[in-house]
CSV table of C-alpha atoms in Angstrom, one decimal:
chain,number,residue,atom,x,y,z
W,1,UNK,CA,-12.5,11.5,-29.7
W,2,UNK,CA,-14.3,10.7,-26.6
W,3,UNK,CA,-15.2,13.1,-23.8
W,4,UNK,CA,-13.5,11.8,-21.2
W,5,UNK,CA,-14.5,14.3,-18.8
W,6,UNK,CA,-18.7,12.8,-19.2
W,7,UNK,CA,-20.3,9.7,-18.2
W,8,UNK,CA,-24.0,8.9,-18.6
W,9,UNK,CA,-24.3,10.2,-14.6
W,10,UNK,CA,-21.3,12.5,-13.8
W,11,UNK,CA,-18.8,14.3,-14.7
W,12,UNK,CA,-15.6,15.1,-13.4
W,13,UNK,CA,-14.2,18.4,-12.3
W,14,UNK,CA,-11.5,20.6,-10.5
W,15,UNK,CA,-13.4,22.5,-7.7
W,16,UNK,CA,-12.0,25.5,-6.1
W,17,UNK,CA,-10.5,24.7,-2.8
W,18,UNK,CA,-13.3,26.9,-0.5
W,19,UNK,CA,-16.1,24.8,-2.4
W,20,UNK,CA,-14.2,21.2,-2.1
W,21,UNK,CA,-13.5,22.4,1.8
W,22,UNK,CA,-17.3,23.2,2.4
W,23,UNK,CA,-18.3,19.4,0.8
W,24,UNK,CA,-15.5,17.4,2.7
W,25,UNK,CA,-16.9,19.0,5.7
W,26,UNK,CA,-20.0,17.3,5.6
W,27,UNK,CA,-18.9,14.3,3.9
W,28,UNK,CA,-16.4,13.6,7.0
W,29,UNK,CA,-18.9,13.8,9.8
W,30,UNK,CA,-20.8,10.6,7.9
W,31,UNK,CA,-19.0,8.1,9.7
W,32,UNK,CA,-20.9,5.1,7.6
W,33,UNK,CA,-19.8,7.3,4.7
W,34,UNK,CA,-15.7,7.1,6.3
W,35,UNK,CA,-15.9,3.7,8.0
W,36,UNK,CA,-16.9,2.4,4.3
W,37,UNK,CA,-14.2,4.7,2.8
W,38,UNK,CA,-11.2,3.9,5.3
W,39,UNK,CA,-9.6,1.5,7.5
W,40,UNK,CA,-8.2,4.4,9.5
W,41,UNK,CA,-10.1,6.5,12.2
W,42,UNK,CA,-11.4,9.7,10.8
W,43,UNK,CA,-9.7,13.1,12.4
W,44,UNK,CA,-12.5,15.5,11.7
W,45,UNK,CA,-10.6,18.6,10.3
W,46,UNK,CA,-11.4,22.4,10.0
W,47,UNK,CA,-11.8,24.2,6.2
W,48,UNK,CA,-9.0,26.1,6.8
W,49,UNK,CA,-6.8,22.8,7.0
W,50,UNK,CA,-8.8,21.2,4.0
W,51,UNK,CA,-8.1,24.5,2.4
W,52,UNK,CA,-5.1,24.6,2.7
W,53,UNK,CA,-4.2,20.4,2.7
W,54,UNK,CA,-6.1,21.3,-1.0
W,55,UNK,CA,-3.8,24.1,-2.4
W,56,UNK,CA,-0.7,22.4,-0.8
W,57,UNK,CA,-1.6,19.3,-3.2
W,58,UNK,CA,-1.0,22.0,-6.2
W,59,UNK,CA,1.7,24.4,-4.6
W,60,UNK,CA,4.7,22.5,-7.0
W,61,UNK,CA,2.6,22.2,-9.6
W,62,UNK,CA,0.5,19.4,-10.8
W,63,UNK,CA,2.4,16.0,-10.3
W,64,UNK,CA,2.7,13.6,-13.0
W,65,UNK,CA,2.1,10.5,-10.8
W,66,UNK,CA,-0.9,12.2,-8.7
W,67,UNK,CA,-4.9,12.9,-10.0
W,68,UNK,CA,-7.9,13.8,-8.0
W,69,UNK,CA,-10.5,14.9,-9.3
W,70,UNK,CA,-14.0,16.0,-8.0
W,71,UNK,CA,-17.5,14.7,-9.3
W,72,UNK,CA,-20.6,16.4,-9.9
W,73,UNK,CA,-23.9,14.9,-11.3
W,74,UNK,CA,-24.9,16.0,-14.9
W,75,UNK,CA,-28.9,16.8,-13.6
W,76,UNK,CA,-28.4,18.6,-11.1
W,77,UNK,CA,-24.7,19.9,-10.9
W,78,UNK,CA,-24.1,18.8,-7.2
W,79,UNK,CA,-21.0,17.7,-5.9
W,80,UNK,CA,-20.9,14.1,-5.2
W,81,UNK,CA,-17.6,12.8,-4.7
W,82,UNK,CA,-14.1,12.2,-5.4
W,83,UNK,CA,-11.9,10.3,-7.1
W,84,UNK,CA,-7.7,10.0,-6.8
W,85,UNK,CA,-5.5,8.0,-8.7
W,86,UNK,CA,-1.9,7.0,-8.0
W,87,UNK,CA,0.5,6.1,-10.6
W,88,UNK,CA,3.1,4.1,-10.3
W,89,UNK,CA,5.3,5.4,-13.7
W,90,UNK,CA,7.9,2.4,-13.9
W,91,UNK,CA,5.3,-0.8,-13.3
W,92,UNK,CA,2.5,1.4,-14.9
W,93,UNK,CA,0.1,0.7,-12.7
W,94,UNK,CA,-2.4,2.7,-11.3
W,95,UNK,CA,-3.9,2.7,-8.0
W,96,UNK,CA,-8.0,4.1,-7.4
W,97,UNK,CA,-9.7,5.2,-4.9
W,98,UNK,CA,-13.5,6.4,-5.3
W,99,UNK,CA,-16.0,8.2,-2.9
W,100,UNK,CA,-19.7,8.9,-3.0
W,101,UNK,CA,-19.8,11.4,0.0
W,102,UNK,CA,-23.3,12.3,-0.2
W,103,UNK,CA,-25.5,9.5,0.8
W,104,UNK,CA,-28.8,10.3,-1.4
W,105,UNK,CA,-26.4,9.0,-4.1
W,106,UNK,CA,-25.8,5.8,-3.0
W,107,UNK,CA,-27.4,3.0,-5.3
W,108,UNK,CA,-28.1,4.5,-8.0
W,109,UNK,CA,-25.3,4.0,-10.7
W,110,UNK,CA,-23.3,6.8,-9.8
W,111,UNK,CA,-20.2,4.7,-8.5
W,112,UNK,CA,-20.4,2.7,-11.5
W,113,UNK,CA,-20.5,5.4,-13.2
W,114,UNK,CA,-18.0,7.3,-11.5
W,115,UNK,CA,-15.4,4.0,-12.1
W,116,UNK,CA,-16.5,3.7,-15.7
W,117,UNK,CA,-15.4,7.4,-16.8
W,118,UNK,CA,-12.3,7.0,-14.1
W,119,UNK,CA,-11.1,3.5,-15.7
W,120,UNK,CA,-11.6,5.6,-19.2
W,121,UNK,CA,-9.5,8.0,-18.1
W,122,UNK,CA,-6.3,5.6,-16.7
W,123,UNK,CA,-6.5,3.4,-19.8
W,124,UNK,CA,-7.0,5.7,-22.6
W,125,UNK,CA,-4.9,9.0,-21.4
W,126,UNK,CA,-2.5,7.7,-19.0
W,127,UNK,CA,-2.0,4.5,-20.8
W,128,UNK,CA,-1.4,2.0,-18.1
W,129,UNK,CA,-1.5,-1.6,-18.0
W,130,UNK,CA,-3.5,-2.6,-14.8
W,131,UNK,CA,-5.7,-0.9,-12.1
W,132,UNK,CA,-5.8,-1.7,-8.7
W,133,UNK,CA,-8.0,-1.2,-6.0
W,134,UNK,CA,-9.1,-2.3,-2.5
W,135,UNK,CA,-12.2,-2.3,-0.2
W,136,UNK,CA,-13.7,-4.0,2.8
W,137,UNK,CA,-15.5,-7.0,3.0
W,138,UNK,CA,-18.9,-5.2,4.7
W,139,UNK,CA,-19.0,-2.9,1.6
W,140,UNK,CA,-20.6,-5.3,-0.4
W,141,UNK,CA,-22.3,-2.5,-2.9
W,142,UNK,CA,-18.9,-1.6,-3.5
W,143,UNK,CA,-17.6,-4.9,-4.9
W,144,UNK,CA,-20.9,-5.5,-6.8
W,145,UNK,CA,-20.2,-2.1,-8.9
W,146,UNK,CA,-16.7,-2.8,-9.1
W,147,UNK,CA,-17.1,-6.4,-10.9
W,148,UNK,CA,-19.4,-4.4,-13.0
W,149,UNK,CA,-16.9,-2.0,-14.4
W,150,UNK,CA,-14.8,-5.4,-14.9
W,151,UNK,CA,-12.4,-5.2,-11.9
W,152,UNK,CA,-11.8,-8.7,-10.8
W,153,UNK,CA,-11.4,-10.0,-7.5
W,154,UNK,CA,-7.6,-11.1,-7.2
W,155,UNK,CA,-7.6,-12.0,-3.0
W,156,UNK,CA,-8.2,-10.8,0.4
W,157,UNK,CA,-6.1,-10.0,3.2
W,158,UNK,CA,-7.8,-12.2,6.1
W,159,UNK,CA,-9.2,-10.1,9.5
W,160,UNK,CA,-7.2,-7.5,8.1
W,161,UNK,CA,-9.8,-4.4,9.7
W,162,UNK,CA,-11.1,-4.7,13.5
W,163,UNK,CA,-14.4,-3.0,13.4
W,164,UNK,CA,-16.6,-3.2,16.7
W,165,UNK,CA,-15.2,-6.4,17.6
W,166,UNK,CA,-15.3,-8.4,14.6
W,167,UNK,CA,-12.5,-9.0,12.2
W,168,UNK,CA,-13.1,-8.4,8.5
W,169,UNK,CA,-11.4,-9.3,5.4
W,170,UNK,CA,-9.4,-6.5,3.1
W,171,UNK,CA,-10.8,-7.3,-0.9
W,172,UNK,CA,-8.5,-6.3,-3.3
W,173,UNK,CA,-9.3,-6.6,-7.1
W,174,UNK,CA,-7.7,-5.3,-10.4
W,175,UNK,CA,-8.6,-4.8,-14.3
W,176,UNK,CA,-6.0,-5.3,-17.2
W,177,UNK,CA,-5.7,-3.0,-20.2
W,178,UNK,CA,-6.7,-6.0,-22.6
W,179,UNK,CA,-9.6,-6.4,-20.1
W,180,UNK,CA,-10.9,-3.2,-20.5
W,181,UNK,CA,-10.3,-3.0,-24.0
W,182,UNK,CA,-12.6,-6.3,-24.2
W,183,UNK,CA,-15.4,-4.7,-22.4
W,184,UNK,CA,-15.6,-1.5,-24.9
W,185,UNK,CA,-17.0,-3.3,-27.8
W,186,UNK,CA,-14.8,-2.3,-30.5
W,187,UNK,CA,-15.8,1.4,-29.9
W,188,UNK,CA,-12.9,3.5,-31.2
W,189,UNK,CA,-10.6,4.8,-28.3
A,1,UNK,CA,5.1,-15.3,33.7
A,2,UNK,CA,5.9,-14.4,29.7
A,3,UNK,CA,9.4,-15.4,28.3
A,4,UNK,CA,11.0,-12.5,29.3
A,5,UNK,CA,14.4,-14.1,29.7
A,6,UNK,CA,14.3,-14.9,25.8
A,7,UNK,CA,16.2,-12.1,24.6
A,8,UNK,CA,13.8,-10.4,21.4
A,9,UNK,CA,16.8,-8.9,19.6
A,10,UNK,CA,19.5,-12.1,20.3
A,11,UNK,CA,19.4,-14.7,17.7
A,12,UNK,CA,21.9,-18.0,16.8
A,13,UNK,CA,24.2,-16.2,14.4
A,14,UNK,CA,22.6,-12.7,14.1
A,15,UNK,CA,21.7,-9.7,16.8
A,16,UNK,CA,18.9,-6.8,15.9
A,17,UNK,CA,21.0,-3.4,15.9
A,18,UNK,CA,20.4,0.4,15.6
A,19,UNK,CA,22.0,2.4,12.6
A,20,UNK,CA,25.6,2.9,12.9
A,21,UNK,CA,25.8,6.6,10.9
A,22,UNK,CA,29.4,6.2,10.5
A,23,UNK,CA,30.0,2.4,9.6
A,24,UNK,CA,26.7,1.7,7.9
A,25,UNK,CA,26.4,3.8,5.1
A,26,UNK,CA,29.4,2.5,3.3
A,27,UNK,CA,28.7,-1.0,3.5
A,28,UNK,CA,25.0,-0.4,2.2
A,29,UNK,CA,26.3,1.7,-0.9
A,30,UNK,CA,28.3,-1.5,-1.9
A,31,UNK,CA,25.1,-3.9,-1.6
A,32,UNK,CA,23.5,-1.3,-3.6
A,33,UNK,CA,26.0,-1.4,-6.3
A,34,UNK,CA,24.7,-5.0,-6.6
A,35,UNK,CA,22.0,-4.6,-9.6
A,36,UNK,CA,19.9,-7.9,-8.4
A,37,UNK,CA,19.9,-6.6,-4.4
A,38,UNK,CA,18.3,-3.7,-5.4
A,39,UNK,CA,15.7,-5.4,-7.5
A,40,UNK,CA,15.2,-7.6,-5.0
A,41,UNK,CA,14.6,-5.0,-2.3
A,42,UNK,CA,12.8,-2.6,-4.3
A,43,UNK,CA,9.8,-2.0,-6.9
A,44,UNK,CA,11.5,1.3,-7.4
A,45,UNK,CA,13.9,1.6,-10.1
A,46,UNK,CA,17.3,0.0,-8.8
A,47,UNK,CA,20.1,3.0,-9.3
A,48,UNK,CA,23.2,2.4,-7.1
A,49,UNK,CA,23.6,5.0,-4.0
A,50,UNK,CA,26.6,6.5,-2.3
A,51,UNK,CA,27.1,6.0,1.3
A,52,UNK,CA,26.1,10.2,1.6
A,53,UNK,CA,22.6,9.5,0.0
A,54,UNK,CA,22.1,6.6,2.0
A,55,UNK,CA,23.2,8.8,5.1
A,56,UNK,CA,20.6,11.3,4.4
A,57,UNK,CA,17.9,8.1,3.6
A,58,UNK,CA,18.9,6.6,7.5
A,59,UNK,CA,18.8,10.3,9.1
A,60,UNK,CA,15.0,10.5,7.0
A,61,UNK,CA,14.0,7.0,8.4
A,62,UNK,CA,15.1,8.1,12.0
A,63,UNK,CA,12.6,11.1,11.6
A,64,UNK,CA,10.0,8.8,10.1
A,65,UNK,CA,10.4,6.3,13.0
A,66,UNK,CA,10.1,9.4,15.8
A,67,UNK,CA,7.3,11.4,14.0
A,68,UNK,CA,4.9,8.5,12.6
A,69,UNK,CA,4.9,5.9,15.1
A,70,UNK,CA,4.0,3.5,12.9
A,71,UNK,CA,7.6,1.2,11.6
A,72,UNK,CA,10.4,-0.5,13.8
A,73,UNK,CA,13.4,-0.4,12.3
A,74,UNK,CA,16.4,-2.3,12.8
A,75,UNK,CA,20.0,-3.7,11.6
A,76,UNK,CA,21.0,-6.9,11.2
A,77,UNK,CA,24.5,-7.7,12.1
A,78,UNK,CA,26.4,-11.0,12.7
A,79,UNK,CA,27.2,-12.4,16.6
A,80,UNK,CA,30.9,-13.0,15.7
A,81,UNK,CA,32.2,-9.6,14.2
A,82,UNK,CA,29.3,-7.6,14.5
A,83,UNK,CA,29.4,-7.3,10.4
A,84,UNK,CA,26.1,-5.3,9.0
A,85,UNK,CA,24.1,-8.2,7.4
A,86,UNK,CA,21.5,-7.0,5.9
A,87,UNK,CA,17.8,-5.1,7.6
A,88,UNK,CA,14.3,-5.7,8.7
A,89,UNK,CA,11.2,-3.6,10.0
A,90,UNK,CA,8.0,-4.1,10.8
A,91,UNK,CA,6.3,-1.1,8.5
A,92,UNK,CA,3.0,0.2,7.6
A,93,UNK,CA,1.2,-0.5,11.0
A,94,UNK,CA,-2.4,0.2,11.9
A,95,UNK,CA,-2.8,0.4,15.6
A,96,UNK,CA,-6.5,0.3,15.4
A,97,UNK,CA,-6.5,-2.7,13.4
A,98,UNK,CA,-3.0,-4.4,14.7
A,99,UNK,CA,-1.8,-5.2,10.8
A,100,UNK,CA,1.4,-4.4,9.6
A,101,UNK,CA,4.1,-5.2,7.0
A,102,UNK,CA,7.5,-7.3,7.0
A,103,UNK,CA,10.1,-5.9,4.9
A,104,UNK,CA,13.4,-8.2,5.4
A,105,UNK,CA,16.6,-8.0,3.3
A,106,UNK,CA,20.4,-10.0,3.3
A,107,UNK,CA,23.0,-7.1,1.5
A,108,UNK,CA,25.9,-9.4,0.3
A,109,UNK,CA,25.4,-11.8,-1.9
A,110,UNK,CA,27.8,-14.0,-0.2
A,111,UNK,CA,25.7,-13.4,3.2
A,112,UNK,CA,23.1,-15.1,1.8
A,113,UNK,CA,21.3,-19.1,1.6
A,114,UNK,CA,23.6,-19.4,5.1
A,115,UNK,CA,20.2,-19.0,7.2
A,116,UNK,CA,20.3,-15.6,8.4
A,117,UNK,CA,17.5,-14.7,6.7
A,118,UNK,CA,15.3,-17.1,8.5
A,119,UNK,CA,16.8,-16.2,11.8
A,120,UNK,CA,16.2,-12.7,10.9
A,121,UNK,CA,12.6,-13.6,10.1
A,122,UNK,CA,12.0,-15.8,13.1
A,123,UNK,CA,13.1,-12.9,15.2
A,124,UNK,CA,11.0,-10.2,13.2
A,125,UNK,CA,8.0,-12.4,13.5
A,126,UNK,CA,8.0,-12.8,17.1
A,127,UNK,CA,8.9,-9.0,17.8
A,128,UNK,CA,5.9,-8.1,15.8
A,129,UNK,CA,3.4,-10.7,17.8
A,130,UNK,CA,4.7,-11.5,21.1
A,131,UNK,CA,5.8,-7.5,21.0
A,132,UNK,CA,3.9,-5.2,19.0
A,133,UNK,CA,0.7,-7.6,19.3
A,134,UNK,CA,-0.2,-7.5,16.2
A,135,UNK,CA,-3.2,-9.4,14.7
A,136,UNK,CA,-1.3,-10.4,11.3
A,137,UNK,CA,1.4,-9.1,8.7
A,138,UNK,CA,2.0,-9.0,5.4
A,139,UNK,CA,4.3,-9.6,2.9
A,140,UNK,CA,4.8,-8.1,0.0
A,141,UNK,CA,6.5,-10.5,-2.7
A,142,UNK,CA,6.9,-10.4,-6.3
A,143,UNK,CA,6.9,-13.6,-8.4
A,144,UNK,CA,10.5,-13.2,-9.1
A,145,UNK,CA,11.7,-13.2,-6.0
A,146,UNK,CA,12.2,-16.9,-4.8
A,147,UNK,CA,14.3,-16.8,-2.0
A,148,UNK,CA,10.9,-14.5,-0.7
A,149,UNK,CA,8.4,-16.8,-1.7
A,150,UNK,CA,10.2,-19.9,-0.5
A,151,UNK,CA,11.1,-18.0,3.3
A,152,UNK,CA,7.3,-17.1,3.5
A,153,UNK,CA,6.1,-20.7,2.7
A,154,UNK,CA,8.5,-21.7,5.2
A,155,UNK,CA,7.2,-19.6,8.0
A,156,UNK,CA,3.6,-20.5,6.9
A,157,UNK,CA,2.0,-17.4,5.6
A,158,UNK,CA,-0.9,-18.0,3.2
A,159,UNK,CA,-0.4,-16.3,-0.3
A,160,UNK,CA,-3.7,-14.2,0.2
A,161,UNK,CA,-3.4,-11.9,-2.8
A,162,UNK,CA,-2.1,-12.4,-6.2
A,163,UNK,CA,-2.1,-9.2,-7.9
A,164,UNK,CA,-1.8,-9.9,-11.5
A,165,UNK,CA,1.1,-8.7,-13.9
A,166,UNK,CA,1.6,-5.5,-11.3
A,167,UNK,CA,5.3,-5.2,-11.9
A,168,UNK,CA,7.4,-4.8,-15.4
A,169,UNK,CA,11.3,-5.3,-15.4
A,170,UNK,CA,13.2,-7.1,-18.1
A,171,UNK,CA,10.4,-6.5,-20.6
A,172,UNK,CA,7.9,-8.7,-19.2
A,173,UNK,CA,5.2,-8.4,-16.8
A,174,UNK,CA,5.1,-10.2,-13.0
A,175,UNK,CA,2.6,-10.9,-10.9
A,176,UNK,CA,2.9,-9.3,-6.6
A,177,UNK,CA,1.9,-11.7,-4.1
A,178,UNK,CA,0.4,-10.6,-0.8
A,179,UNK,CA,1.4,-13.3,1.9
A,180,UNK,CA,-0.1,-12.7,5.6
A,181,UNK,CA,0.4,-14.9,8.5
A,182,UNK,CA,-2.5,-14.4,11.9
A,183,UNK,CA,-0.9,-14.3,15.4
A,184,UNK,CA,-2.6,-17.6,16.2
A,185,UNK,CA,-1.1,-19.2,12.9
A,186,UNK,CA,2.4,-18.2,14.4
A,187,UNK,CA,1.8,-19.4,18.0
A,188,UNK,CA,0.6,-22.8,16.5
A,189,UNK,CA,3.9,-23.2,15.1
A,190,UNK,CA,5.6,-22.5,18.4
């Protein structure tokens, strides 16, 4: 069976809520890092509420419908990013989101990577039948990984962000099961 | 001077209404009875509600209105008897970036192709513009729903998104349209 957990890059992990805290932190007061990430204003918060905004997401037990996991690269075992997944259980569908939070990483595969091991994931364990994501029109290293991992470009939401005066468009793109199967090469799932 | 005099919550047949907690739960709880309202309504699974779950869902929406700041809720109920006809809301706002999302629904069946869903509409757009100032809405429609596709073609939103087969029901898949319409689009058509 595959190791779903391993890319060529990254792998993905559960971090302890003190170490996640001390990451987020950081990542948050990058505000190229959140402007690319979000359409809403960052509130910079404390590690106690990350802490505890952490353990609250596992307080009733791990939800069915709910995954986010933590990255770290396989060199040098840093802590790169994040990546959460909603599931919508009667459509099954599954909505990403994906986050490089430290900026040395940028443009060097790991996204790709990163979407690659997390499309693995959603099609071969959760077994759904489409992904979906979205992402703004000025994050155009984004889009170029996503069509790489086979996501395709389904529309865009017109002046849908107000960002220093100028409108910009909302992408939104998906992948379909039989899509991804495509791109595997008849490797065994 | 704006149109002030034009009332915002007065249309021809239909006024915009708060929740009546004792009348309005029991009238819902029929419409949800109706298998193909529900579907219509919701992506959720349709499952009929009694009028004491849909008291505890208006009493949950009142706290959501107070707390987030971010949906306008209202009733729609005829002129003539003041009947609940069906709801509407502007939802899912972003201040900073003035977008938001139309949600518009007629209960009983026999309420509806008699136009009050494009009144409804015609008053929702213009709260959310001439009001709220938003920059655009959305619309969220699946393929399925005609009476949806054909109100939003109407108004003039553009079908901006087509997300492909994103919905299963009847053992098939369906694509979900995103429609938007820009504040300038609307005031064109004034």
């Amino acid at each position: 069976m595959r190791d779903l957990f391993r890319g060529k890059l990254v792998r993905i992990t559960a971090e302890e809520p003190e170490t996640y805290a001390k990451s987020e932190i950081h990542w948050q007061r990058d505000s190229e890092f959140v402007r690319l990430a979000d359409s809403d204003p960052i509130q910079l918060s404390s590690a106690k509420k990350i802490k505890e905004w952490a353990e609250k997401r596992f307080e009733k037990g791990l939800k069915p419908d709910r995954y986010s996991f933590t990255v770290r690269t396989l060199d040098e075992d840093k802590l790169i990013g994040f990546f959460g997944l909603r599931i919508d259980l009667m459509h099954n569908e599954a909505l990403v989101g994906i986050g490089i939070g430290e900026r040395d990483f940028w443009g060097k595969g790991y996204g790709t990577d990163m979407m690659k091991l997390c499309l693995q994931y959603v099609f071969s364990e959760l077994c759904v039948e489409r992904v979906s994501l979205g992402l703004h029109e000025y994050n155009a290293r984004a889009l170029r990984s996503y069509e790489k991992c086979g996501f395709r470009l389904e529309g865009r939401t017109r002046k849908d962000i107000l960002r220093e005066g100028k409108r910009y468009d909302s992408l939104w793109m998906g992948i379909l099961r039989e899509e991804w199967l495509q791109m595997q090469n008849g490797d065994p799932i | 001077m704006f149109d002030i005099q034009t009332q915002l919550f007065e249309g021809q047949d239909i006024r915009f209404g708060p929740i009546d907690h004792e009348k309005d739960p029991g009238i819902e709880s029929k419409w949800t009875h109706d298998s193909e309202f529900m579907r219509l309504m919701e992506v959720d699974p349709a499952r009929p509600l009694s009028a004491a779950m849909l008291k505890k869902q208006y009493e949950k929406l009142e706290k959501e209105v107070e707390e987030d700041k971010n949906l306008y809720h209202f009733m729609i109920r005829s002129k003539a008897d003041d009947r609940l006809i069906g709801k509407a809301a502007v939802q899912w706002i972003e201040w900073t970036n003035g977008n938001g999302f139309l949600r518009l629904g007629i209960g009983a069946a026999e309420d509806r192709g008699k136009g009050y869903g494009t009144q409804a509409l015609q008053m929702l757009l213009r709260f959310a513009f001439a009001e709220l100032n938003l920059f655009r809405v959305s619309a969220i429609v699946p393929e399925y729903n005609e009476g949806a596709l054909a109100l939003s073609k109407k108004f003039g939103f553009m079908q901006e998104v087509c997300r492909r087969r994103s919905l299963e029901r009847d053992g098939r898949r369906w694509d979900l349209f995103v429609f938007g319409l820009l504040s300038d689009e609307w005031r064109n058509q004034l």
